[in-house]
PDB file of C-alpha atoms in Angstrom:
ATOM      1  CA  UNK A   1      26.561 -22.098 -19.905  1.00 43.00           C
ATOM      2  CA  UNK A   2      28.302 -24.575 -17.178  1.00 39.00           C
ATOM      3  CA  UNK A   3      31.397 -22.580 -17.838  1.00 44.00           C
ATOM      4  CA  UNK A   4      29.921 -19.161 -17.321  1.00 44.00           C
ATOM      5  CA  UNK A   5      28.330 -20.343 -14.009  1.00 37.00           C
ATOM      6  CA  UNK A   6      31.832 -21.930 -13.123  1.00 38.00           C
ATOM      7  CA  UNK A   7      33.190 -18.282 -13.353  1.00 40.00           C
ATOM      8  CA  UNK A   8      31.139 -17.002 -10.794  1.00 39.00           C
ATOM      9  CA  UNK A   9      33.232 -16.396  -7.792  1.00 45.00           C
ATOM     10  CA  UNK A  10      31.726 -15.944  -4.183  1.00 60.00           C
ATOM     11  CA  UNK A  11      32.456 -12.970  -2.410  1.00 61.00           C
ATOM     12  CA  UNK A  12      35.855 -12.981  -0.485  1.00 70.00           C
ATOM     13  CA  UNK A  13      35.440 -12.330   3.289  1.00 70.00           C
ATOM     14  CA  UNK A  14      38.283  -9.936   3.382  1.00 76.00           C
ATOM     15  CA  UNK A  15      36.728  -7.593   1.341  1.00 86.00           C
ATOM     16  CA  UNK A  16      34.472  -6.524   4.169  1.00 85.00           C
ATOM     17  CA  UNK A  17      37.091  -5.709   6.513  1.00 83.00           C
ATOM     18  CA  UNK A  18      36.656  -2.233   8.269  1.00 86.00           C
ATOM     19  CA  UNK A  19      33.033  -1.957   6.633  1.00 92.00           C
ATOM     20  CA  UNK A  20      29.842  -1.774   8.886  1.00 95.00           C
ATOM     21  CA  UNK A  21      27.764  -5.216   8.394  1.00 97.00           C
ATOM     22  CA  UNK A  22      24.394  -6.179   9.252  1.00 97.00           C
ATOM     23  CA  UNK A  23      23.128  -9.788   9.333  1.00 97.00           C
ATOM     24  CA  UNK A  24      19.549  -9.905   8.624  1.00 97.00           C
ATOM     25  CA  UNK A  25      17.431 -12.816   9.849  1.00 97.00           C
ATOM     26  CA  UNK A  26      13.915 -13.264   8.455  1.00 96.00           C
ATOM     27  CA  UNK A  27      11.510 -13.429  11.735  1.00 95.00           C
ATOM     28  CA  UNK A  28       9.767 -16.677  11.221  1.00 94.00           C
ATOM     29  CA  UNK A  29       7.117 -17.269  13.883  1.00 91.00           C
ATOM     30  CA  UNK A  30       5.037 -20.135  15.334  1.00 88.00           C
ATOM     31  CA  UNK A  31       1.593 -19.923  16.827  1.00 87.00           C
ATOM     32  CA  UNK A  32      -0.508 -21.763  19.412  1.00 86.00           C
ATOM     33  CA  UNK A  33      -1.574 -25.280  18.424  1.00 89.00           C
ATOM     34  CA  UNK A  34       0.376 -25.129  15.000  1.00 89.00           C
ATOM     35  CA  UNK A  35       0.595 -28.310  13.211  1.00 92.00           C
ATOM     36  CA  UNK A  36       3.460 -30.620  14.053  1.00 93.00           C
ATOM     37  CA  UNK A  37       4.917 -30.538  10.668  1.00 94.00           C
ATOM     38  CA  UNK A  38       5.032 -26.712  10.759  1.00 94.00           C
ATOM     39  CA  UNK A  39       6.737 -26.743  14.140  1.00 94.00           C
ATOM     40  CA  UNK A  40       9.419 -29.329  12.677  1.00 95.00           C
ATOM     41  CA  UNK A  41       9.932 -27.020   9.970  1.00 96.00           C
ATOM     42  CA  UNK A  42      10.174 -24.100  12.354  1.00 95.00           C
ATOM     43  CA  UNK A  43      12.906 -25.899  14.694  1.00 95.00           C
ATOM     44  CA  UNK A  44      14.815 -26.641  11.400  1.00 96.00           C
ATOM     45  CA  UNK A  45      14.733 -23.114  10.354  1.00 97.00           C
ATOM     46  CA  UNK A  46      16.202 -21.941  13.500  1.00 96.00           C
ATOM     47  CA  UNK A  47      18.914 -24.570  13.654  1.00 96.00           C
ATOM     48  CA  UNK A  48      19.780 -23.596  10.282  1.00 96.00           C
ATOM     49  CA  UNK A  49      19.726 -19.754  10.884  1.00 97.00           C
ATOM     50  CA  UNK A  50      22.233 -20.486  13.819  1.00 96.00           C
ATOM     51  CA  UNK A  51      24.586 -22.270  11.402  1.00 96.00           C
ATOM     52  CA  UNK A  52      24.571 -19.605   9.020  1.00 96.00           C
ATOM     53  CA  UNK A  53      25.112 -16.932  11.520  1.00 97.00           C
ATOM     54  CA  UNK A  54      27.918 -18.611  13.089  1.00 96.00           C
ATOM     55  CA  UNK A  55      29.504 -18.938   9.386  1.00 95.00           C
ATOM     56  CA  UNK A  56      29.012 -15.068   8.842  1.00 96.00           C
ATOM     57  CA  UNK A  57      30.499 -14.355  12.287  1.00 96.00           C
ATOM     58  CA  UNK A  58      33.547 -16.661  11.515  1.00 94.00           C
ATOM     59  CA  UNK A  59      34.106 -15.258   8.083  1.00 92.00           C
ATOM     60  CA  UNK A  60      32.993 -11.493   8.339  1.00 94.00           C
ATOM     61  CA  UNK A  61      32.624 -10.490  11.721  1.00 95.00           C
ATOM     62  CA  UNK A  62      31.304 -11.259  15.244  1.00 96.00           C
ATOM     63  CA  UNK A  63      28.220  -9.716  16.338  1.00 98.00           C
ATOM     64  CA  UNK A  64      28.462  -6.463  18.238  1.00 97.00           C
ATOM     65  CA  UNK A  65      24.907  -5.122  18.321  1.00 98.00           C
ATOM     66  CA  UNK A  66      21.617  -7.169  18.189  1.00 97.00           C
ATOM     67  CA  UNK A  67      18.402  -5.385  16.808  1.00 97.00           C
ATOM     68  CA  UNK A  68      15.163  -6.895  17.254  1.00 97.00           C
ATOM     69  CA  UNK A  69      11.717  -6.061  15.679  1.00 95.00           C
ATOM     70  CA  UNK A  70       9.304  -4.975  18.720  1.00 93.00           C
ATOM     71  CA  UNK A  71      12.444  -4.466  21.181  1.00 95.00           C
ATOM     72  CA  UNK A  72      11.857  -1.050  22.597  1.00 94.00           C
ATOM     73  CA  UNK A  73      14.499  -1.004  25.509  1.00 94.00           C
ATOM     74  CA  UNK A  74      18.296  -1.389  25.741  1.00 94.00           C
ATOM     75  CA  UNK A  75      19.974  -4.698  27.640  1.00 93.00           C
ATOM     76  CA  UNK A  76      18.522  -7.665  28.232  1.00 90.00           C
ATOM     77  CA  UNK A  77      15.183  -6.330  29.534  1.00 90.00           C
ATOM     78  CA  UNK A  78      14.541  -5.229  26.189  1.00 91.00           C
ATOM     79  CA  UNK A  79      14.317  -8.929  25.210  1.00 92.00           C
ATOM     80  CA  UNK A  80      11.456  -9.713  27.483  1.00 93.00           C
ATOM     81  CA  UNK A  81       8.987  -8.477  25.071  1.00 90.00           C
ATOM     82  CA  UNK A  82       9.810 -11.528  23.122  1.00 92.00           C
ATOM     83  CA  UNK A  83       8.881 -13.926  25.741  1.00 90.00           C
ATOM     84  CA  UNK A  84       5.610 -14.889  24.326  1.00 86.00           C
ATOM     85  CA  UNK A  85       5.973 -13.161  20.816  1.00 87.00           C
ATOM     86  CA  UNK A  86       9.319 -15.035  19.467  1.00 92.00           C
ATOM     87  CA  UNK A  87      10.852 -17.271  22.423  1.00 93.00           C
ATOM     88  CA  UNK A  88      13.089 -18.647  19.832  1.00 93.00           C
ATOM     89  CA  UNK A  89      14.775 -15.889  18.498  1.00 95.00           C
ATOM     90  CA  UNK A  90      14.952 -14.347  22.251  1.00 95.00           C
ATOM     91  CA  UNK A  91      17.119 -17.443  22.969  1.00 95.00           C
ATOM     92  CA  UNK A  92      19.330 -16.717  20.082  1.00 95.00           C
ATOM     93  CA  UNK A  93      19.884 -13.025  20.843  1.00 95.00           C
ATOM     94  CA  UNK A  94      20.910 -13.876  24.340  1.00 95.00           C
ATOM     95  CA  UNK A  95      23.568 -16.414  23.016  1.00 95.00           C
ATOM     96  CA  UNK A  96      24.952 -13.204  21.343  1.00 97.00           C
ATOM     97  CA  UNK A  97      24.628 -11.121  24.674  1.00 96.00           C
ATOM     98  CA  UNK A  98      26.641 -13.990  26.507  1.00 95.00           C
ATOM     99  CA  UNK A  99      29.324 -13.549  23.818  1.00 95.00           C
ATOM    100  CA  UNK A 100      29.653  -9.781  24.356  1.00 96.00           C
ATOM    101  CA  UNK A 101      27.086  -8.221  22.179  1.00 97.00           C
ATOM    102  CA  UNK A 102      24.532  -5.407  23.044  1.00 97.00           C
ATOM    103  CA  UNK A 103      20.717  -5.435  22.823  1.00 96.00           C
ATOM    104  CA  UNK A 104      19.860  -2.009  21.412  1.00 96.00           C
ATOM    105  CA  UNK A 105      16.703  -0.043  21.110  1.00 96.00           C
ATOM    106  CA  UNK A 106      15.133  -1.062  17.782  1.00 96.00           C
ATOM    107  CA  UNK A 107      11.591   0.067  17.750  1.00 95.00           C
ATOM    108  CA  UNK A 108       9.726   3.406  18.811  1.00 95.00           C
ATOM    109  CA  UNK A 109       7.174   1.832  21.109  1.00 93.00           C
ATOM    110  CA  UNK A 110       4.705   4.487  20.043  1.00 96.00           C
ATOM    111  CA  UNK A 111       4.782   3.719  16.564  1.00 95.00           C
ATOM    112  CA  UNK A 112       4.737   0.070  17.270  1.00 92.00           C
ATOM    113  CA  UNK A 113       1.445   0.783  19.381  1.00 93.00           C
ATOM    114  CA  UNK A 114      -0.106   3.185  16.521  1.00 93.00           C
ATOM    115  CA  UNK A 115       0.947   0.372  13.768  1.00 91.00           C
ATOM    116  CA  UNK A 116      -0.894  -2.264  15.573  1.00 90.00           C
ATOM    117  CA  UNK A 117      -3.850   0.065  16.048  1.00 91.00           C
ATOM    118  CA  UNK A 118      -4.299   0.672  12.356  1.00 89.00           C
ATOM    119  CA  UNK A 119      -3.616  -2.940  11.708  1.00 87.00           C
ATOM    120  CA  UNK A 120      -6.685  -3.918  13.711  1.00 89.00           C
ATOM    121  CA  UNK A 121      -8.781  -1.220  11.806  1.00 83.00           C
ATOM    122  CA  UNK A 122      -7.972  -2.816   8.595  1.00 85.00           C
ATOM    123  CA  UNK A 123      -8.843  -6.198   9.927  1.00 85.00           C
ATOM    124  CA  UNK A 124     -12.325  -5.224  10.777  1.00 84.00           C
ATOM    125  CA  UNK A 125     -13.118  -4.391   7.181  1.00 84.00           C
ATOM    126  CA  UNK A 126     -15.054  -1.380   5.959  1.00 86.00           C
ATOM    127  CA  UNK A 127     -18.270  -0.243   4.026  1.00 88.00           C
ATOM    128  CA  UNK A 128     -17.183   2.717   2.804  1.00 90.00           C
ATOM    129  CA  UNK A 129     -14.067   2.988   0.046  1.00 90.00           C
ATOM    130  CA  UNK A 130     -12.927   6.253   1.291  1.00 91.00           C
ATOM    131  CA  UNK A 131     -12.620   5.154   4.903  1.00 87.00           C
ATOM    132  CA  UNK A 132     -10.769   2.332   3.704  1.00 88.00           C
ATOM    133  CA  UNK A 133      -8.550   4.400   1.800  1.00 90.00           C
ATOM    134  CA  UNK A 134      -7.818   6.831   4.801  1.00 89.00           C
ATOM    135  CA  UNK A 135      -7.028   3.996   7.066  1.00 88.00           C
ATOM    136  CA  UNK A 136      -4.808   2.031   4.342  1.00 89.00           C
ATOM    137  CA  UNK A 137      -2.801   5.600   3.892  1.00 91.00           C
ATOM    138  CA  UNK A 138      -2.564   5.884   7.707  1.00 90.00           C
ATOM    139  CA  UNK A 139      -1.123   2.719   7.942  1.00 90.00           C
ATOM    140  CA  UNK A 140       1.335   2.726   5.390  1.00 91.00           C
ATOM    141  CA  UNK A 141       2.411   6.193   6.682  1.00 93.00           C
ATOM    142  CA  UNK A 142       3.197   4.835  10.091  1.00 93.00           C
ATOM    143  CA  UNK A 143       4.578   1.595   8.975  1.00 92.00           C
ATOM    144  CA  UNK A 144       7.303   3.719   6.720  1.00 93.00           C
ATOM    145  CA  UNK A 145       7.677   5.873   9.976  1.00 95.00           C
ATOM    146  CA  UNK A 146       8.473   2.870  12.003  1.00 94.00           C
ATOM    147  CA  UNK A 147      10.760   1.197   9.352  1.00 93.00           C
ATOM    148  CA  UNK A 148      12.791   4.593   9.318  1.00 95.00           C
ATOM    149  CA  UNK A 149      13.094   4.720  12.919  1.00 96.00           C
ATOM    150  CA  UNK A 150      14.565   0.951  12.752  1.00 96.00           C
ATOM    151  CA  UNK A 151      16.707   2.333   9.744  1.00 95.00           C
ATOM    152  CA  UNK A 152      18.193   5.329  11.717  1.00 94.00           C
ATOM    153  CA  UNK A 153      19.121   3.264  15.014  1.00 95.00           C
ATOM    154  CA  UNK A 154      21.308   0.763  12.989  1.00 96.00           C
ATOM    155  CA  UNK A 155      22.844   3.639  11.191  1.00 94.00           C
ATOM    156  CA  UNK A 156      23.657   5.358  14.278  1.00 94.00           C
ATOM    157  CA  UNK A 157      25.024   2.298  16.212  1.00 96.00           C
ATOM    158  CA  UNK A 158      27.016   0.169  14.135  1.00 96.00           C
ATOM    159  CA  UNK A 159      30.619   1.730  13.449  1.00 95.00           C
ATOM    160  CA  UNK A 160      33.213   0.716  10.776  1.00 93.00           C
ATOM    161  CA  UNK A 161      34.563  -2.774  11.390  1.00 93.00           C
ATOM    162  CA  UNK A 162      31.377  -3.858  13.549  1.00 96.00           C
ATOM    163  CA  UNK A 163      28.813  -5.996  12.704  1.00 97.00           C
ATOM    164  CA  UNK A 164      24.853  -6.296  14.154  1.00 97.00           C
ATOM    165  CA  UNK A 165      22.025  -8.491  13.505  1.00 98.00           C
ATOM    166  CA  UNK A 166      18.734  -7.792  12.811  1.00 97.00           C
ATOM    167  CA  UNK A 167      15.596 -10.135  13.203  1.00 97.00           C
ATOM    168  CA  UNK A 168      12.689  -8.602  11.583  1.00 96.00           C
ATOM    169  CA  UNK A 169       9.743 -10.202   9.555  1.00 92.00           C
ATOM    170  CA  UNK A 170      10.093 -10.448   5.802  1.00 90.00           C
ATOM    171  CA  UNK A 171       8.020  -7.875   3.407  1.00 85.00           C
ATOM    172  CA  UNK A 172       9.066  -5.039   5.639  1.00 85.00           C
ATOM    173  CA  UNK A 173       9.866  -1.513   4.122  1.00 81.00           C
ATOM    174  CA  UNK A 174      13.356  -1.457   5.270  1.00 87.00           C
ATOM    175  CA  UNK A 175      15.644   0.926   3.195  1.00 87.00           C
ATOM    176  CA  UNK A 176      18.991  -0.275   4.847  1.00 90.00           C
ATOM    177  CA  UNK A 177      21.798   2.428   5.108  1.00 84.00           C
ATOM    178  CA  UNK A 178      24.271   2.759   1.808  1.00 88.00           C
ATOM    179  CA  UNK A 179      27.109   2.649   4.076  1.00 90.00           C
ATOM    180  CA  UNK A 180      26.150  -0.855   5.469  1.00 95.00           C
ATOM    181  CA  UNK A 181      26.917  -4.326   3.954  1.00 96.00           C
ATOM    182  CA  UNK A 182      23.671  -6.166   4.143  1.00 95.00           C
ATOM    183  CA  UNK A 183      23.885 -10.085   4.156  1.00 96.00           C
ATOM    184  CA  UNK A 184      20.876 -12.062   4.157  1.00 94.00           C
ATOM    185  CA  UNK A 185      20.194 -15.269   6.283  1.00 95.00           C
ATOM    186  CA  UNK A 186      18.000 -17.791   4.222  1.00 92.00           C
ATOM    187  CA  UNK A 187      18.122 -21.417   5.068  1.00 94.00           C
ATOM    188  CA  UNK A 188      17.124 -23.785   2.500  1.00 94.00           C
ATOM    189  CA  UNK A 189      13.948 -24.508   4.624  1.00 96.00           C
ATOM    190  CA  UNK A 190      12.741 -21.197   4.348  1.00 95.00           C
ATOM    191  CA  UNK A 191      11.408 -21.821   0.858  1.00 95.00           C
ATOM    192  CA  UNK A 192       9.602 -24.871   2.326  1.00 95.00           C
ATOM    193  CA  UNK A 193       7.879 -22.951   5.261  1.00 95.00           C
ATOM    194  CA  UNK A 194       6.811 -20.375   2.493  1.00 94.00           C
ATOM    195  CA  UNK A 195       5.202 -23.337   0.215  1.00 94.00           C
ATOM    196  CA  UNK A 196       3.632 -24.706   3.423  1.00 93.00           C
ATOM    197  CA  UNK A 197       2.160 -21.327   4.461  1.00 89.00           C
ATOM    198  CA  UNK A 198       1.064 -20.523   1.082  1.00 89.00           C
ATOM    199  CA  UNK A 199      -0.813 -23.485   0.672  1.00 90.00           C
ATOM    200  CA  UNK A 200      -2.191 -23.476   3.982  1.00 84.00           C
ATOM    201  CA  UNK A 201      -3.363 -20.168   3.692  1.00 83.00           C
ATOM    202  CA  UNK A 202      -5.124 -20.900   0.056  1.00 82.00           C
ATOM    203  CA  UNK A 203      -6.959 -23.750   1.662  1.00 76.00           C
ATOM    204  CA  UNK A 204      -8.207 -21.712   4.561  1.00 67.00           C
ATOM    205  CA  UNK A 205      -8.984 -18.282   3.533  1.00 51.00           C
ATOM    206  CA  UNK A 206     -11.719 -17.581   5.918  1.00 50.00           C
ATOM    207  CA  UNK A 207     -10.602 -19.515   8.812  1.00 41.00           C
ATOM    208  CA  UNK A 208      -9.267 -18.037  12.253  1.00 41.00           C
ATOM    209  CA  UNK A 209      -6.432 -20.222  11.653  1.00 40.00           C
ATOM    210  CA  UNK A 210      -5.846 -19.451   8.373  1.00 38.00           C
ATOM    211  CA  UNK A 211      -5.846 -15.893   9.278  1.00 40.00           C
ATOM    212  CA  UNK A 212      -3.006 -16.773  11.852  1.00 40.00           C
ATOM    213  CA  UNK A 213      -1.145 -18.464   9.128  1.00 37.00           C
ATOM    214  CA  UNK A 214      -1.408 -15.401   6.663  1.00 36.00           C
ATOM    215  CA  UNK A 215       0.015 -12.795   9.084  1.00 38.00           C
ATOM    216  CA  UNK A 216       3.139 -15.046   9.079  1.00 35.00           C
ATOM    217  CA  UNK A 217       3.491 -15.318   5.346  1.00 34.00           C
ATOM    218  CA  UNK A 218       5.465 -12.938   3.277  1.00 35.00           C
ATOM    219  CA  UNK A 219       8.249 -13.469   0.420  1.00 37.00           C
ATOM    220  CA  UNK A 220      11.372 -12.076   0.730  1.00 38.00           C
ATOM    221  CA  UNK A 221      12.934  -9.892  -2.204  1.00 38.00           C
ATOM    222  CA  UNK A 222      16.061  -9.084  -0.767  1.00 42.00           C
ATOM    223  CA  UNK A 223      19.001  -8.792  -3.345  1.00 53.00           C
ATOM    224  CA  UNK A 224      21.852  -9.091  -0.891  1.00 61.00           C
ATOM    225  CA  UNK A 225      24.699 -11.680  -0.755  1.00 63.00           C
ATOM    226  CA  UNK A 226      23.474 -14.884   1.098  1.00 65.00           C
ATOM    227  CA  UNK A 227      25.217 -16.269   4.320  1.00 63.00           C
ATOM    228  CA  UNK A 228      26.278 -19.121   2.371  1.00 63.00           C
ATOM    229  CA  UNK A 229      27.784 -17.282  -0.575  1.00 61.00           C
ATOM    230  CA  UNK A 230      30.679 -15.987   1.558  1.00 60.00           C
ATOM    231  CA  UNK A 231      33.994 -17.892   0.979  1.00 57.00           C
TER     232      UNK A 231
END
């Protein structure tokens, strides 16, 4: 068993030369009055994200484009929407801009608004199963359209021998283009965050804080190379 494990080779960085690359960062968010222990994990998470992205840039390729959930404008102006939504990832995105990366339109603003409206309907709850089914189907339809838009943007912008970084929440319906090599950024503390959020959600199923926690909880099922796997 140990001999078999020893034979497993990490991917060589030179095998990705001249290919399109995308570094996918799970967008882990905080919220107002979050417990101190969660804030501490969140800070660790983003510190470790920075380390793994630096590793990918040094081994695979520097970031040419920044894509971020909810950003619907090009340039630094597009990042302003993140000021309250995700200031930590905004700060990280700006570091790439300072090194020459471009912030690209990632989302269609109308699809984002439509998605949020359907989600609000779902949170209200329904007495009719027919209405519930209708709203659920509409929600799934617009979510798929939303992520298809993101996929097209990434496919159009990244060229051969270029790399982009995408900040997006886990549990999304993204189907990445087949011609792009996708690398998952997954710091060790991410498992701790998943576990902490799951336990807190289970303890507070009906409280308002529990709802906030639940909105940030998702499990990742990406089967892509991890940042730490690259030699």
